[in-house]
XYZ file of C-alpha atoms in Angstrom:
613
model
C -22.607 6.118 29.844
C -18.985 5.292 29.127
C -17.394 6.363 25.853
C -17.048 2.616 25.235
C -20.586 1.990 25.844
C -21.541 4.853 23.282
C -19.460 3.293 20.879
C -21.137 0.035 21.122
C -24.437 1.339 21.160
C -23.736 3.378 17.977
C -22.461 0.142 16.483
C -25.509 -1.595 17.603
C -27.933 0.956 15.760
C -25.560 0.542 12.540
C -25.946 -3.141 12.795
C -29.718 -3.207 12.878
C -29.851 -0.711 10.298
C -28.026 -3.036 8.207
C -30.147 -6.153 9.016
C -33.319 -4.252 8.498
C -32.348 -2.618 5.267
C -34.270 -3.750 2.074
C -32.403 -5.681 -0.396
C -31.463 -2.765 -2.811
C -29.668 -1.020 0.087
C -27.405 -3.959 0.665
C -26.438 -4.427 -2.960
C -23.091 -5.887 -3.149
C -24.072 -8.703 -0.703
C -26.733 -10.239 -2.552
C -24.259 -11.497 -5.290
C -21.556 -12.741 -2.768
C -18.940 -10.952 -4.422
C -16.752 -10.833 -1.124
C -16.217 -12.772 2.074
C -19.067 -11.042 4.028
C -21.354 -11.736 1.147
C -20.686 -15.508 1.326
C -21.427 -15.363 5.138
C -24.563 -13.457 4.436
C -25.572 -16.138 2.257
C -24.830 -18.830 4.697
C -27.399 -16.913 7.218
C -30.169 -16.585 4.757
C -29.880 -20.344 3.564
C -29.483 -21.517 7.226
C -25.985 -22.888 6.538
C -23.541 -22.991 9.605
C -20.544 -20.725 9.138
C -17.086 -22.047 8.767
C -15.035 -19.039 10.273
C -11.621 -19.493 8.242
C -8.224 -17.758 9.078
C -8.701 -15.761 5.932
C -11.682 -14.078 7.154
C -10.183 -13.041 10.125
C -7.103 -11.604 8.489
C -9.547 -10.025 6.190
C -11.323 -8.562 9.079
C -8.093 -7.137 10.681
C -7.194 -5.627 7.211
C -10.497 -3.687 7.155
C -10.767 -2.683 10.506
C -7.065 -1.356 10.119
C -8.062 0.340 7.031
C -11.120 2.246 8.707
C -8.761 3.411 11.474
C -6.469 4.727 8.993
C -9.186 6.632 6.876
C -10.556 8.435 10.047
C -6.861 9.382 10.731
C -6.793 10.848 7.135
C -9.897 12.538 7.413
C -9.712 14.006 10.815
C -5.917 14.586 11.263
C -3.462 14.237 7.994
C -5.782 16.002 5.530
C -6.163 19.242 7.770
C -2.630 19.074 8.591
C -1.572 19.022 4.990
C -4.139 21.857 4.151
C -2.629 23.931 6.744
C 1.024 23.213 5.822
C 0.199 24.216 2.148
C -1.705 27.156 2.943
C 1.128 28.418 5.698
C 3.587 27.921 3.130
C 1.827 30.200 0.555
C 1.195 33.010 2.940
C 4.827 32.744 3.694
C 5.794 32.908 -0.105
C 3.474 35.700 -0.866
C 5.096 37.922 1.635
C 8.452 37.685 -0.057
C 9.527 40.884 -1.456
C 10.998 41.012 -5.073
C 10.617 37.078 -5.421
C 13.238 35.307 -7.307
C 12.649 32.561 -9.835
C 12.886 29.819 -7.261
C 10.113 31.661 -4.959
C 7.842 31.961 -8.075
C 8.309 28.247 -8.913
C 7.358 27.212 -5.295
C 4.167 29.258 -5.477
C 3.333 27.317 -8.753
C 4.305 24.128 -6.807
C 1.986 25.047 -3.965
C -0.974 26.343 -5.885
C -0.911 22.962 -7.695
C -1.100 21.088 -4.328
C -3.861 23.563 -3.040
C -5.918 23.315 -6.106
C -5.758 19.427 -5.852
C -6.843 19.651 -2.330
C -9.786 22.023 -2.897
C -10.794 20.658 -6.221
C -10.540 24.112 -7.703
C -10.070 24.215 -11.525
C -7.454 26.837 -11.564
C -4.126 26.927 -9.352
C -4.281 30.189 -7.349
C -2.177 32.149 -6.422
C 0.447 30.698 -9.242
C 2.918 32.946 -10.042
C 2.990 31.407 -13.819
C -0.532 30.479 -14.300
C -0.106 28.860 -17.728
C 2.593 26.537 -16.406
C 0.590 25.434 -12.978
C -2.460 24.971 -15.227
C -0.969 22.718 -17.608
C 0.542 20.625 -14.598
C -2.808 20.579 -13.028
C -4.305 19.425 -16.173
C -1.785 16.417 -16.642
C -2.054 15.322 -13.186
C -6.100 15.063 -13.367
C -5.532 13.271 -16.741
C -3.067 10.509 -15.183
C -2.041 9.680 -18.697
C 1.369 8.387 -18.399
C 5.058 9.270 -18.538
C 5.524 12.871 -19.548
C 8.145 16.101 -18.921
C 6.778 18.384 -16.015
C 7.680 21.818 -17.087
C 6.760 22.885 -13.492
C 9.205 20.486 -11.741
C 11.552 20.222 -14.651
C 11.595 16.244 -14.514
C 9.873 13.168 -16.034
C 6.913 12.154 -14.134
C 4.859 9.041 -14.307
C 1.466 10.762 -14.333
C -0.255 7.546 -14.384
C 0.465 7.461 -10.611
C -2.032 9.989 -10.171
C -5.021 8.082 -11.254
C -7.461 8.022 -8.099
C -7.709 4.291 -6.974
C -8.431 1.964 -4.139
C -10.577 3.221 -1.287
C -9.567 6.893 -2.314
C -12.514 6.507 -5.110
C -15.043 6.340 -2.194
C -15.430 9.890 -2.175
C -14.352 13.207 -4.063
C -12.841 14.566 -1.017
C -10.633 11.244 -0.613
C -9.737 11.353 -4.356
C -8.601 14.997 -4.002
C -6.325 13.968 -0.871
C -4.941 11.055 -2.775
C -3.655 13.087 -5.775
C -2.293 15.911 -3.441
C -0.342 13.412 -1.190
C 0.704 11.482 -4.211
C 2.043 14.598 -6.041
C 3.870 15.902 -3.065
C 5.362 12.490 -2.521
C 6.656 11.849 -6.244
C 7.973 15.281 -7.289
C 11.561 15.305 -6.215
C 13.836 18.046 -5.495
C 17.036 16.335 -6.622
C 20.694 17.286 -5.612
C 22.337 16.119 -8.884
C 22.008 16.863 -12.642
C 21.936 13.729 -14.833
C 21.191 12.751 -18.494
C 19.507 9.661 -16.844
C 16.745 11.930 -15.282
C 17.047 14.818 -18.085
C 17.926 17.169 -15.335
C 20.646 19.784 -16.110
C 22.844 21.706 -13.540
C 21.012 24.814 -13.886
C 17.668 23.025 -13.389
C 19.169 21.046 -10.411
C 20.417 24.372 -8.983
C 16.777 25.905 -9.146
C 15.089 22.949 -7.564
C 17.800 22.871 -4.814
C 17.036 26.544 -4.262
C 13.211 25.753 -4.086
C 14.003 23.133 -1.644
C 16.297 25.131 0.540
C 13.713 27.908 0.704
C 10.730 25.811 1.780
C 12.917 23.868 4.357
C 13.951 27.294 5.677
C 10.373 28.278 6.060
C 9.333 25.037 7.668
C 12.470 24.936 10.186
C 11.571 28.610 11.356
C 7.813 28.322 11.896
C 6.418 26.275 14.852
C 3.173 25.605 13.221
C 4.423 24.510 9.907
C 7.057 22.429 11.797
C 4.301 20.802 13.821
C 2.407 19.900 10.677
C 5.265 18.402 8.979
C 6.249 16.465 12.137
C 2.895 15.270 12.577
C 2.812 13.646 9.270
C 6.266 12.175 9.830
C 5.435 10.486 13.249
C 1.975 8.953 12.312
C 3.270 7.517 8.749
C 6.745 6.288 10.002
C 5.053 3.658 12.234
C 1.978 2.884 9.845
C 3.848 2.686 6.370
C 7.562 2.854 7.070
C 10.238 5.614 7.109
C 11.153 7.930 4.484
C 14.472 7.534 2.485
C 15.126 10.952 1.385
C 17.042 13.806 2.953
C 14.681 15.814 5.303
C 14.034 19.252 5.920
C 16.126 19.117 8.701
C 19.067 18.355 6.359
C 18.223 21.221 4.017
C 17.689 23.834 7.008
C 20.675 22.970 8.456
C 22.773 23.109 5.360
C 21.004 26.180 4.156
C 21.964 27.971 7.244
C 25.655 26.885 7.394
C 26.294 27.430 3.615
C 24.133 30.544 2.950
C 26.914 32.237 0.783
C 28.051 29.367 -1.019
C 27.298 28.321 -4.812
C 24.447 26.213 -5.182
C 26.696 23.514 -6.895
C 28.778 23.571 -3.840
C 25.623 23.309 -1.496
C 24.198 20.217 -3.823
C 27.534 18.435 -3.799
C 27.295 18.686 0.162
C 23.996 17.432 0.169
C 24.867 14.407 -1.791
C 27.771 13.768 0.881
C 25.295 14.212 3.604
C 22.809 11.715 2.141
C 25.576 9.090 1.558
C 26.893 9.576 5.129
C 23.401 9.344 6.774
C 22.262 6.579 4.232
C 19.666 8.838 2.794
C 19.705 7.582 -0.676
C 16.882 5.585 -1.961
C 16.984 1.648 -2.107
C 13.470 1.941 -3.941
C 14.065 3.406 -7.251
C 10.523 5.166 -7.549
C 10.912 7.105 -10.853
C 12.073 6.470 -14.491
C 15.943 6.271 -14.687
C 17.726 5.596 -18.099
C 20.715 3.555 -16.865
C 22.368 3.709 -20.100
C 22.953 7.474 -19.769
C 24.331 7.481 -16.252
C 27.635 9.206 -15.838
C 30.537 7.411 -14.754
C 30.681 6.958 -11.142
C 26.918 7.596 -10.641
C 24.163 5.396 -9.795
C 20.414 5.427 -10.029
C 20.390 6.165 -6.065
C 22.780 9.174 -6.610
C 20.410 10.883 -9.148
C 17.375 10.331 -7.230
C 18.958 11.685 -3.923
C 16.983 14.693 -2.618
C 14.046 15.915 -0.831
C 10.142 15.444 -1.049
C 7.559 17.490 0.700
C 5.724 14.494 1.722
C 8.166 11.823 1.113
C 6.932 8.195 0.186
C 7.505 5.474 2.556
C 10.140 2.680 2.754
C 8.674 -0.547 3.062
C 10.662 -3.772 3.006
C 8.564 -5.382 0.323
C 9.065 -2.468 -1.851
C 12.938 -2.675 -1.362
C 12.958 -6.557 -1.982
C 11.050 -6.097 -4.987
C 13.444 -3.494 -6.363
C 16.126 -5.975 -6.026
C 14.303 -8.715 -7.912
C 14.338 -7.068 -11.124
C 16.813 -5.503 -13.654
C 19.676 -4.389 -13.025
C 20.419 -6.375 -9.900
C 19.114 -9.347 -11.742
C 20.420 -9.939 -15.161
C 19.784 -11.836 -18.316
C 17.353 -14.701 -18.459
C 19.292 -18.185 -18.816
C 16.445 -20.393 -20.226
C 14.388 -21.110 -23.255
C 10.863 -20.370 -21.769
C 8.878 -17.311 -21.506
C 8.463 -16.495 -17.632
C 5.847 -14.141 -16.593
C 8.894 -11.938 -14.826
C 10.607 -11.638 -18.335
C 10.968 -8.283 -20.356
C 13.446 -7.002 -22.933
C 15.753 -3.935 -22.199
C 18.374 -3.027 -24.866
C 17.543 -6.194 -27.109
C 18.487 -8.534 -23.999
C 15.841 -10.669 -22.156
C 15.989 -9.667 -18.521
C 13.752 -9.748 -15.457
C 11.611 -6.798 -15.455
C 8.860 -7.815 -12.866
C 9.076 -9.197 -9.253
C 6.328 -11.479 -8.171
C 4.292 -11.897 -4.930
C 5.487 -15.481 -5.010
C 9.078 -14.431 -4.615
C 8.413 -12.570 -1.459
C 6.650 -15.519 0.109
C 9.454 -17.981 -1.069
C 12.001 -15.380 0.712
C 9.822 -15.772 4.105
C 10.351 -19.312 3.967
C 7.378 -20.860 1.761
C 8.555 -23.908 0.105
C 5.315 -24.119 -1.816
C 6.028 -20.544 -3.297
C 9.610 -21.633 -4.275
C 8.242 -24.844 -5.996
C 5.890 -22.878 -8.113
C 8.431 -20.449 -9.192
C 11.027 -23.072 -10.197
C 8.152 -24.939 -12.144
C 7.713 -21.768 -14.075
C 11.448 -20.916 -14.382
C 10.774 -17.879 -12.651
C 14.405 -17.899 -10.848
C 16.473 -18.719 -13.825
C 18.404 -15.513 -14.413
C 21.860 -14.357 -14.078
C 22.801 -13.083 -10.521
C 19.312 -14.107 -8.922
C 20.889 -15.895 -6.122
C 22.945 -12.800 -5.109
C 20.013 -10.488 -5.644
C 17.761 -12.597 -3.834
C 19.898 -12.880 -0.679
C 19.820 -9.072 -0.743
C 16.137 -8.797 -1.095
C 15.654 -11.206 1.804
C 17.765 -8.960 4.080
C 15.528 -5.879 3.066
C 12.421 -8.066 3.678
C 13.745 -8.658 7.142
C 14.485 -5.161 7.981
C 12.778 -3.034 10.769
C 9.798 -0.615 9.183
C 7.144 -0.012 11.540
C 3.854 -2.024 11.129
C 5.011 -3.286 7.776
C 7.773 -5.578 9.470
C 5.366 -6.794 12.077
C 3.010 -8.110 9.248
C 5.849 -9.802 7.503
C 7.002 -11.358 10.772
C 3.367 -12.921 11.269
C 3.611 -14.098 7.476
C 7.126 -15.734 7.833
C 5.965 -17.509 10.810
C 2.700 -18.779 9.276
C 4.608 -19.912 6.146
C 7.435 -21.720 7.907
C 6.312 -22.389 11.592
C 2.891 -22.434 12.223
C 2.411 -25.218 14.775
C -1.480 -25.684 13.904
C -1.299 -24.816 10.257
C -3.237 -26.230 7.541
C -1.417 -27.555 4.331
C 1.416 -25.243 2.909
C -0.397 -24.120 -0.288
C -3.340 -22.903 1.861
C -1.065 -20.992 4.205
C 0.638 -19.516 1.017
C -2.849 -18.499 -0.339
C -3.551 -16.680 3.180
C -0.331 -14.929 3.169
C -0.566 -13.755 -0.410
C -4.086 -12.381 0.288
C -2.922 -10.837 3.498
C -0.005 -8.926 1.544
C -2.231 -7.927 -1.072
C -4.655 -6.495 1.306
C -1.719 -4.440 2.962
C -0.345 -3.183 -0.253
C -3.879 -1.879 -0.867
C -3.862 -0.251 2.499
C -0.488 1.520 1.789
C -0.878 2.245 -1.827
C -1.041 6.020 -1.217
C 2.126 6.161 1.008
C 4.364 3.365 0.124
C 7.093 3.871 -2.636
C 6.481 1.722 -5.664
C 9.457 0.038 -7.259
C 10.465 0.574 -10.740
C 12.545 -1.384 -13.118
C 15.242 0.721 -14.174
C 14.244 1.813 -17.426
C -20.102 -8.108 20.763
C -23.002 -11.019 20.471
C -24.351 -11.045 17.017
C -28.102 -10.928 16.088
C -29.343 -14.178 14.810
C -31.526 -13.869 11.710
C -32.754 -16.757 9.223
C -33.206 -20.241 10.174
C -31.633 -21.558 13.304
C -28.043 -23.081 12.863
C -27.132 -25.542 15.326
C -23.545 -25.654 14.834
C -20.381 -23.759 13.486
C -16.856 -24.314 13.021
C -13.494 -22.044 13.433
C -10.341 -22.818 11.664
C -8.436 -24.211 14.977
C -5.258 -22.025 14.383
C -4.763 -20.241 17.679
C -1.197 -19.196 17.040
C -2.297 -17.151 13.980
C -5.162 -15.592 15.806
C -2.522 -14.822 18.620
C -0.272 -13.069 15.991
C -3.369 -10.827 14.982
C -3.845 -9.949 18.661
C -0.095 -8.787 18.907
C -0.884 -6.654 15.767
C -3.798 -5.006 17.002
C -2.246 -4.162 20.254
C 0.816 -2.594 18.546
C -1.616 -0.433 16.244
C -3.488 0.595 19.355
C -0.168 2.156 20.823
C -0.171 4.450 17.589
C -3.918 4.627 16.599
C -6.865 5.952 18.773
C -9.402 3.659 17.659
C -12.493 2.274 19.460
C -13.099 -0.120 16.707
C -9.575 -1.796 16.756
C -10.240 -2.222 20.630
C -13.676 -3.956 19.854
C -11.722 -6.181 17.179
C -9.316 -7.263 19.686
C -12.026 -8.455 21.852
C -13.178 -10.613 18.965
C -10.070 -12.101 17.906
C -9.316 -13.078 21.543
C -12.560 -15.122 21.904
C -11.869 -16.606 18.420
C -8.630 -17.693 19.571
C -10.236 -19.150 22.895
C -12.926 -20.982 20.483
C -9.801 -22.445 18.349
C -8.074 -23.585 21.589
C -11.472 -25.411 22.466
C -11.880 -27.177 19.189
C -8.194 -28.537 19.217
C -8.852 -29.812 22.923
C -12.095 -31.545 21.631
C -14.459 -29.507 23.827
C -17.841 -28.984 22.334
C -18.961 -25.413 21.555
C -21.764 -24.181 23.572
C -24.922 -22.725 21.993
C -23.884 -19.170 22.739
C -20.255 -19.873 21.256
C -21.984 -21.409 18.140
C -24.093 -18.245 17.888
C -21.220 -16.134 18.042
C -19.217 -17.948 15.292
C -22.387 -17.866 12.974
C -23.074 -13.911 13.561
C -19.427 -12.907 13.573
C -19.629 -11.378 10.174
C -22.624 -9.198 11.236
C -20.788 -8.250 14.445
C -17.498 -7.353 12.530
C -19.336 -5.382 9.695
C -19.900 -2.320 11.843
C -16.202 -2.010 12.589
C -15.169 -1.497 8.823
C -16.342 0.841 6.039
C -18.549 -1.741 4.865
C -18.452 -5.318 3.223
C -15.138 -6.624 1.389
C -15.428 -6.571 -2.452
C -12.889 -7.544 -5.063
C -9.829 -5.143 -5.013
C -6.788 -4.319 -7.159
C -3.416 -2.454 -6.372
C -0.620 -1.746 -8.768
C 2.725 -2.406 -7.047
C 5.662 -2.159 -9.536
C 6.171 -0.328 -12.808
C 8.295 -1.524 -15.743
C 8.665 1.440 -17.819
C 10.457 -0.280 -20.745
C 7.469 -2.401 -21.747
C 5.034 0.135 -20.651
C 3.207 -2.177 -18.232
C 2.757 -2.231 -14.389
C 2.268 -5.241 -12.044
C -1.129 -5.650 -10.473
C -2.174 -7.590 -7.380
C -5.611 -8.549 -7.136
C -8.333 -10.085 -4.918
C -11.236 -11.653 -6.614
C -14.389 -13.297 -5.219
C -13.873 -15.856 -2.343
C -13.010 -19.257 -2.865
C -15.513 -21.702 -0.967
C -14.239 -24.142 1.601
C -16.675 -26.620 3.639
C -16.390 -28.633 6.544
C -18.489 -31.543 7.561
C -20.044 -31.192 11.038
C -22.208 -34.414 11.758
C -25.274 -34.012 9.759
C -24.339 -30.338 8.706
C -21.757 -28.817 6.376
C -20.501 -25.492 7.318
C -19.081 -23.153 4.683
C -16.390 -20.589 4.695
C -14.320 -18.318 2.485
C -10.813 -17.979 1.576
C -8.824 -15.522 -0.652
C -8.571 -15.708 -4.220
C -5.520 -14.145 -5.434
C -4.306 -12.980 -8.841
C -1.230 -11.352 -10.273
C -1.173 -9.972 -13.655
C 0.598 -7.043 -15.996
C -1.626 -4.104 -17.170
C -0.780 -1.126 -19.564
C 1.105 1.833 -17.358
C -1.606 4.318 -18.604
C -4.665 2.146 -17.637
C -3.853 1.065 -14.094
C -6.990 -0.496 -12.700
C -9.529 0.933 -10.352
C -11.600 -1.310 -7.991
C -14.440 -0.571 -9.955
C -12.779 -1.727 -13.194
C -11.461 -4.997 -11.762
C -14.974 -5.659 -10.317
C -16.499 -5.410 -13.648
C -13.897 -8.006 -14.996
C -14.131 -10.533 -12.376
C -17.915 -11.336 -13.305
C -16.753 -12.640 -16.539
C -14.462 -15.612 -16.062
C -13.130 -15.531 -19.728
C -11.615 -11.802 -18.853
C -9.787 -13.263 -16.041
C -8.627 -16.156 -18.039
C -7.523 -13.997 -20.699
C -4.982 -11.996 -18.583
C -1.426 -12.931 -18.313
C -1.423 -14.236 -14.811
C 1.608 -15.172 -12.805
C 2.174 -18.559 -11.542
C 1.082 -17.590 -8.238
C -2.369 -16.722 -9.211
C -5.512 -18.609 -7.694
C -6.166 -20.117 -11.322
C -2.971 -22.282 -11.274
C -3.722 -23.949 -8.117
C -7.238 -24.905 -8.460
């Protein structure tokens, strides 16, 4: 039996287990809180399926999510554990360790404890400092000074959320990666970050030491490079200086004063465009020294740098200080107050869609006075350039969204296209929530069960399905995933059926059965049925709020088919603000969506589904 046949057999067993499971084991589908749940209700009620474009976009996102999770569990986590342990062993062998070596041992001991779940950071050189850091990370309370890393950190970022709450192991991996990607070894001192010249020297000495160990050890080098190669295409490139820069400068300037080394690293970062476009840390703009920018004071190195994404860079340019004072007399959702001035503190999902060509998004923004800010036009032009920049898979997603919003030849109405893209974008932000930089405001055949269903319908948009095929093929060049290959087969069949509907050809009974059981066929390719999700995408420290993007229970859409009415599912999209120290988990959001009054009480943006019903 071939490997593919074995996978198909395994999926069939899983599918039958799901079908034959008693109701309690299928909790979550019974209340139809997700699209898969709605299609399961169709099956029980004998109602024909209306397969929507949103359902196939969702399925793509879920299958990709599962492929990434398998990559994390089989490759990325073991590589990170090997890297951390390898560096620890190297540092423990240093004779007469200096302050920066001891600080590195503390830093790596914290990472090791996060990965293992240990209560104590071993082998920390300064156990009290490392233990306090570990406590703060796990408490995830908010903005506070890190005595270990000599900088202010937003500890709320370390709250385990998204898919990483599924298991303790995934949660530990989340906190370790997020910590290694948040903590910066900066090249500059600045009042804007609270880092002194002496502290910048120590942190740079730490980075030089770690980079040197990595550059001289093939196994450590392989672990770091493996991470970089896989994450760059999936989630975008890093913006920071790399270990290669520090390794080279460290060898060339071995006897130079650290202040000189830091100055040369800054020059190198400027020459090679290794300064952040996304400001993913608190920076007090009013305290910046003359001639220095937020990009300057956040230039440096991270062990596992977060990834640059086009939307993250675009959102950074849609808030203060790129966008200035509010010019109207209303209270738009994006408004905040900085230094007593009403300015733009929050970017909106609608703004990204407008930059991608959605006229419907632009109309909603203008109706809510969301673009009435000084220098907005200039900032949005720059944001558009960022959104069109090349950054791996994210760029391919935005290309498909731009096509669908402005050029889809078989598109439904523009508001429906907008809702599809907002849902798709939210799903992708959810997928890359661990790795992507977050912007900050300164400051086979299915098995048919239940009554027979003589008909079914698929939204006839073959050009969108062709776009999904192209995305899956691109993913398969970078990810080894049998499930992605099986999903590609299904999307190809869906495209063929959509073309048949456009041509006026009646579907055969086998084709009808395929559509009526597509949810069951797709389910084993995912980690389980979809449920409402939430992801924070921007932090506004001046107001102490974060911007949340969320998907709620699906909206229902119907299609009259002769004597039958088919039913399908569409995304419901929500955007709102939440206290920084209370970033929502999926579980908290799901507890909210069952009470409509709780949703209505939120400060929803003009892009939220409520405003378009």
